[in-house]
C-alpha positions in Angstrom: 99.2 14.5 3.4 100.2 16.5 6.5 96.5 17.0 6.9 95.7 13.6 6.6 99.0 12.6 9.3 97.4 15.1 12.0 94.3 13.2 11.4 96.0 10.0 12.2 97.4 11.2 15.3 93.8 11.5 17.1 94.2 8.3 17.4 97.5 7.8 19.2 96.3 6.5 22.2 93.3 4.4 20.4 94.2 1.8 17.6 96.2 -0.7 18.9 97.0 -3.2 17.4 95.6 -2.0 14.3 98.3 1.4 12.9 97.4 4.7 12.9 96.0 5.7 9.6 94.0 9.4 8.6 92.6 10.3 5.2 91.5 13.3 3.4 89.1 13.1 -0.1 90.0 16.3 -1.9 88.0 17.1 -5.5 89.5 20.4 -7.6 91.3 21.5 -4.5 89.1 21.4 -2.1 88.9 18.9 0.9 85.3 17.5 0.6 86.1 14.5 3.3 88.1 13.4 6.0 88.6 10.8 8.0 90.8 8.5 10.6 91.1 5.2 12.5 89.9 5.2 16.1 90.0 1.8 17.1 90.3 -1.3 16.0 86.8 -3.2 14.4 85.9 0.7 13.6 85.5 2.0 10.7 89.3 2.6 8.5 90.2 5.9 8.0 89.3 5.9 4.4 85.9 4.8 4.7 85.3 7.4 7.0 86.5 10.5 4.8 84.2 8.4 2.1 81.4 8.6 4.3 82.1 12.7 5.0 82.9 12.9 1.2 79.2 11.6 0.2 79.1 11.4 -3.6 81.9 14.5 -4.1 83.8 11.1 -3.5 83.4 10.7 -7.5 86.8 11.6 -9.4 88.5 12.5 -6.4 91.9 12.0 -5.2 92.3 10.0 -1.7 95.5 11.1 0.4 96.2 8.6 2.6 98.7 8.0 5.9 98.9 4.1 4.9 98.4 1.7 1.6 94.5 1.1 1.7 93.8 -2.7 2.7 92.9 -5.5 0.1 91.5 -8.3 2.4 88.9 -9.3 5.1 89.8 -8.2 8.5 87.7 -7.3 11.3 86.4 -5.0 8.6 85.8 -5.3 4.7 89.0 -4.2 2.6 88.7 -0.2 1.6 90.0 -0.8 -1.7 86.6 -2.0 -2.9 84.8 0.8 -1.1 87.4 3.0 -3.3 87.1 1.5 -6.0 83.0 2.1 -5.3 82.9 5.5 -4.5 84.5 6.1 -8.1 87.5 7.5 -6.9 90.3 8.5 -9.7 93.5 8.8 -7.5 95.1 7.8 -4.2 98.0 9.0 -2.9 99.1 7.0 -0.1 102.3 7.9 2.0 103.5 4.3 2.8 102.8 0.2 1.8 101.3 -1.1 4.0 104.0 -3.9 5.7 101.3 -6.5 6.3 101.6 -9.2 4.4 97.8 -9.7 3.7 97.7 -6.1 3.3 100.2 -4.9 1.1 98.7 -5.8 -2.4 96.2 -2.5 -2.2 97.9 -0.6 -4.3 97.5 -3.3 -7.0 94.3 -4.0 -6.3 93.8 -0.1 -7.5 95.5 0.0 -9.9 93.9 -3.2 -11.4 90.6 -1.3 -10.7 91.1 1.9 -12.9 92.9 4.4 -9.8 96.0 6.0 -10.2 98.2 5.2 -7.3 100.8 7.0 -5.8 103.0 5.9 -2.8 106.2 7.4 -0.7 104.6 10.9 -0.1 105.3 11.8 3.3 106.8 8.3 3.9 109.4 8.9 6.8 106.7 10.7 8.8 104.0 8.3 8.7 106.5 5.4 9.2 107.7 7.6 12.5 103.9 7.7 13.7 103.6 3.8 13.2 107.2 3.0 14.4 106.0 0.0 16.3 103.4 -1.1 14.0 106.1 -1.6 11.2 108.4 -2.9 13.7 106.3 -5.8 14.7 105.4 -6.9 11.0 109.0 -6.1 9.8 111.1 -7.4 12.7 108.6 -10.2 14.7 109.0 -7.8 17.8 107.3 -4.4 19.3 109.6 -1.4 19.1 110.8 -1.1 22.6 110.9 2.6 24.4 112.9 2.8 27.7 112.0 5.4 29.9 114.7 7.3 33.0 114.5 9.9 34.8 117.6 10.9 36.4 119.4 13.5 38.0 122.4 15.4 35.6 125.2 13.6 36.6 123.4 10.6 35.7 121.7 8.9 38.5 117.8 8.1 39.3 117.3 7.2 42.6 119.4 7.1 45.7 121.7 4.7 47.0 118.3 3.2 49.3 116.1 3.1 46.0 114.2 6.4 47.0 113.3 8.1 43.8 110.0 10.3 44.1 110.4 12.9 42.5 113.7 13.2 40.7 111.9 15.4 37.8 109.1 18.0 38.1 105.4 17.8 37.2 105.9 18.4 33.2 108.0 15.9 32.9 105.7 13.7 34.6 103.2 14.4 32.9 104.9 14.1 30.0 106.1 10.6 30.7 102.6 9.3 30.9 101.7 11.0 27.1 104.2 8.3 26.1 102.7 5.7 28.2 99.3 6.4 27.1 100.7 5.5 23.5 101.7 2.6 24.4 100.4 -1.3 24.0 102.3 -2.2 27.2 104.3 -0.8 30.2 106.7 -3.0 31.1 109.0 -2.9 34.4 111.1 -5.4 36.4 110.5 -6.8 40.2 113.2 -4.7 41.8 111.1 -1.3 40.5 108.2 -3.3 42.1 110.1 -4.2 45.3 111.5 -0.3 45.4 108.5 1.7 44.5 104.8 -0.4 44.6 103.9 1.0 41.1 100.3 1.3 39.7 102.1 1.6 36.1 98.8 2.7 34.5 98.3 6.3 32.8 97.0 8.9 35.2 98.0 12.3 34.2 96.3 12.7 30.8 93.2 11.7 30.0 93.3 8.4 28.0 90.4 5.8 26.9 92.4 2.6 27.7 95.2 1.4 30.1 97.8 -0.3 28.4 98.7 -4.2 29.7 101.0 -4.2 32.8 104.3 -6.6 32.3 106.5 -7.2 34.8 109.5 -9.5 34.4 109.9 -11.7 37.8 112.0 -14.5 37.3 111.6 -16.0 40.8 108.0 -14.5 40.9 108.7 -12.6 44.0 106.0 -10.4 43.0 103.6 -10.3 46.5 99.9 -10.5 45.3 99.0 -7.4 47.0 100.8 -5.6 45.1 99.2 -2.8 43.5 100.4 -3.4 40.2 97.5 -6.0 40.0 94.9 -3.7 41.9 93.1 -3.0 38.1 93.5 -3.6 34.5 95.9 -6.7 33.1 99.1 -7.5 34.1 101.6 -10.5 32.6 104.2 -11.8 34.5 107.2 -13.0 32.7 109.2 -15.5 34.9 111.9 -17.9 34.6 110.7 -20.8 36.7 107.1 -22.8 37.3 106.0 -22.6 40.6 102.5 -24.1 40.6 101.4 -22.4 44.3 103.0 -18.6 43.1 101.1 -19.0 39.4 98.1 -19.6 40.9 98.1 -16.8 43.6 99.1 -14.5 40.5 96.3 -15.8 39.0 93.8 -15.4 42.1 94.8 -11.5 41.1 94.1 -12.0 37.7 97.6 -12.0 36.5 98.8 -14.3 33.4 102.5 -15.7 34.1 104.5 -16.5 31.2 107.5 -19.0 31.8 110.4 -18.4 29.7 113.6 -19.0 30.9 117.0 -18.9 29.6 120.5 -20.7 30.3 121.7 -18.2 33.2 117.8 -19.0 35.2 116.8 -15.8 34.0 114.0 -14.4 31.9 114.8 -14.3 27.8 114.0 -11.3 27.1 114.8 -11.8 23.2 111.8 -14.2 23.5 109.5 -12.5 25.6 109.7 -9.5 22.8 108.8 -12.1 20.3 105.8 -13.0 22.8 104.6 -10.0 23.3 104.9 -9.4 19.2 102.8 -12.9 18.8 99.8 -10.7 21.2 100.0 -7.9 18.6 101.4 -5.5 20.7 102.9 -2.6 18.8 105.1 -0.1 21.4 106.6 -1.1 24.7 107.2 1.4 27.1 110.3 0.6 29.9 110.0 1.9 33.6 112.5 -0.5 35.1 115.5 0.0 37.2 119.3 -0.3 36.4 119.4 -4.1 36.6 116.7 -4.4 34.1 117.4 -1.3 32.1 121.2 -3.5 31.5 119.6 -6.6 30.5 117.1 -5.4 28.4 120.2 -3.0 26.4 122.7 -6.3 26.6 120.4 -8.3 25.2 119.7 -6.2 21.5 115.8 -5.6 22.2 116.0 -1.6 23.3 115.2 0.5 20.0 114.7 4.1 22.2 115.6 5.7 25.1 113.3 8.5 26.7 115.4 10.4 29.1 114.0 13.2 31.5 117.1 14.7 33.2 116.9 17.3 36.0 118.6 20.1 36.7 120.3 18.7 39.7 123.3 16.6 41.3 123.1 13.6 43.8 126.4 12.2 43.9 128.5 8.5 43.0 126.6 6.9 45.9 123.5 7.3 44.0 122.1 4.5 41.3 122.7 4.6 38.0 120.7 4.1 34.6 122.5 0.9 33.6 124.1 -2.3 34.9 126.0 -2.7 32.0 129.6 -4.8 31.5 132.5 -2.6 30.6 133.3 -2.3 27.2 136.9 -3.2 26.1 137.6 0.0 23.9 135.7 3.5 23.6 135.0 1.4 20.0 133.2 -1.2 21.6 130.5 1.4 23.9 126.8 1.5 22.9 125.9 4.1 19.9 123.3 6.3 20.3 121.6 9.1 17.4 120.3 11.8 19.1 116.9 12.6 17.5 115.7 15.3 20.0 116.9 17.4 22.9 113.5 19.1 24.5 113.1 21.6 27.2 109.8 19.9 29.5 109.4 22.2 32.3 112.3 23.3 34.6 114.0 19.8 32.9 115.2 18.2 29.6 113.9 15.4 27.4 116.2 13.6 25.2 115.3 11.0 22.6 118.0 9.1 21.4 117.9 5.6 19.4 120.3 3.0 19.4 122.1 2.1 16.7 120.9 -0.4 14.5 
């Protein structure tokens, strides 16, 4: 099954919206096929390792990252081309948590195969995290991204922020955009900084969609955020004349406002879950950063911190309100602490 999870992994940057799935066919011992999802209308990753397998497929035992699918998707479901190839045994790590899906191992069963299911289950869950959060939840799993300096801040007082971390780390940063369905950033970052937000420092097959969240849509359409790929704006008002320059630039704009004239966020998530968007990756400044934490829809945080100081006058991570005890402040779980170059990477998750 570990096998069959490194397998799954190639396609990381590939799948979307569909999860990432490998398999391995193995007959007395021996792993005769293997196989993984690339992208999504492709082939699933157990046809493939049947395909590798040939006939050895024949009283074999599947391991599988994900339950095999029992209904017509873009593709036909894999448990009949199991259930085909005469296999005796699949071993799956996880159900799947699509509702049309989820009935595979029953189908199996039903169909002669032993089934297995939970080996392995935390790991593949962790390499589909926003796959199962979108089917589970209604909304993406939501990554937010900082760089900042050690005592906490990531740009000067004036906005300028280029380069607060070294190369690795920005390299790094753009592995975990690469993986990601959409980048998402606010109009200040825009205003401050003229981002591209596309994925530049590894190589990558697709650009994820550009969102930014504009409630006045002061977005200017020469901004290079719409220079290539797709890009949705998320605003709080309907100005006829701004929507349609945004769209002369090939830019969607989605209205959703709340009471205080401001984007909803909550709902935007649940928008962006409605477009089958899996992981949402945050480069957005402190205001944003705030809103997007006060308003429950941060799962994540991705923090690069670097080895030096800049000083109270600088700008911080947050805008958040003040809690009213040391009780009432945000929980985070640490689940790594990484050395990336001359800085660190932390990945902490908020608690649920």
């Amino acid at each position: 099954m570990a096998e069959a999870l490194a397998l799954a992994e190639r396609g990381l940057y590939t799948t979307t919206p569909n999860p990432r799935v490998g398999a391995l066919v193995v007959r007395d011992g021996v792993v005769v096929g293997r196989g993984f999802h690339e992208r999504a209308g492709g082939a699933h990753a157990e046809i493939a390792a049947l395909v590798d397998a040939g006939a050895r497929a024949r009283g074999a035992t599947v391991y599988v990252t994900l339950e095999p699918c029992s209904h017509h998707g873009r593709t036909p479901p894999c448990t009949h081309a199991l259930a085909a190839a005469g296999v005796a045994r699949v071993v799956a790590a996880m159900a799947d948590p699509n509702p049309l899906a989820r009935h595979g191992a029953e189908r199996l069963r039903a169909a002669g195969i032993a089934v297995d299911l939970g080996l392995m289950e935390s790991e593949a869950r962790e390499l589909n995290i926003g796959f199962v959060s979108r089917l589970d939840r209604g909304r993406p799993w939501v990554r937010l991204k900082i760089a900042a300096t050690l005592d906490g801040r990531t740009a000067l007082a004036g906005g300028e922020s280029q380069w607060i971390t070294g190369a690795a780390a920005r390299e790094d940063g753009h592995r975990w955009r690469a993986r990601a369905c959409a980048i998402l950033t606010g109009i200040g970052t825009v205003k401050d900084d003229d981002p591209r937000l596309t994925v530049r420092a590894v190589a990558t097959p697709r650009q994820p969609l550009k969102v930014l969240v504009d409630s006045k849509l002061e977005a200017l359409p020469g901004a290079k955020l719409f220079e290539s790929g797709r890009t949705l704006v998320a605003a709080a008002v309907a100005d006829r004349e701004k929507i349609a320059r945004l769209a002369e630039r090939g830019a969607e704009v989605l209205v959703l406002p709340n009471a205080a004239g401001k984007v909803d966020l909550v709902a935007l998530m649940g928008e962006l879950a409605k477009r089958e968007l899996n992981e949402i990756h945050v480069e957005a400044g402190t205001k944003l950063n705030g809103s997007l934490v006060a308003a429950g829809v941060v799962d994540e945080l991705l923090v690069y911190l670097a080895p030096s100081l800049v000083g109270d006058s600088g700008r911080g991570m947050f805008n958040l309100s003040a809690p009213a005890s040391l009780d009432a402040r945000t929980r985070l779980s640490l689940r790594e602490v990484t050395r990336v170059g001359e800085d660190v990477r932390i990945i902490a998750r908020l608690a649920s």
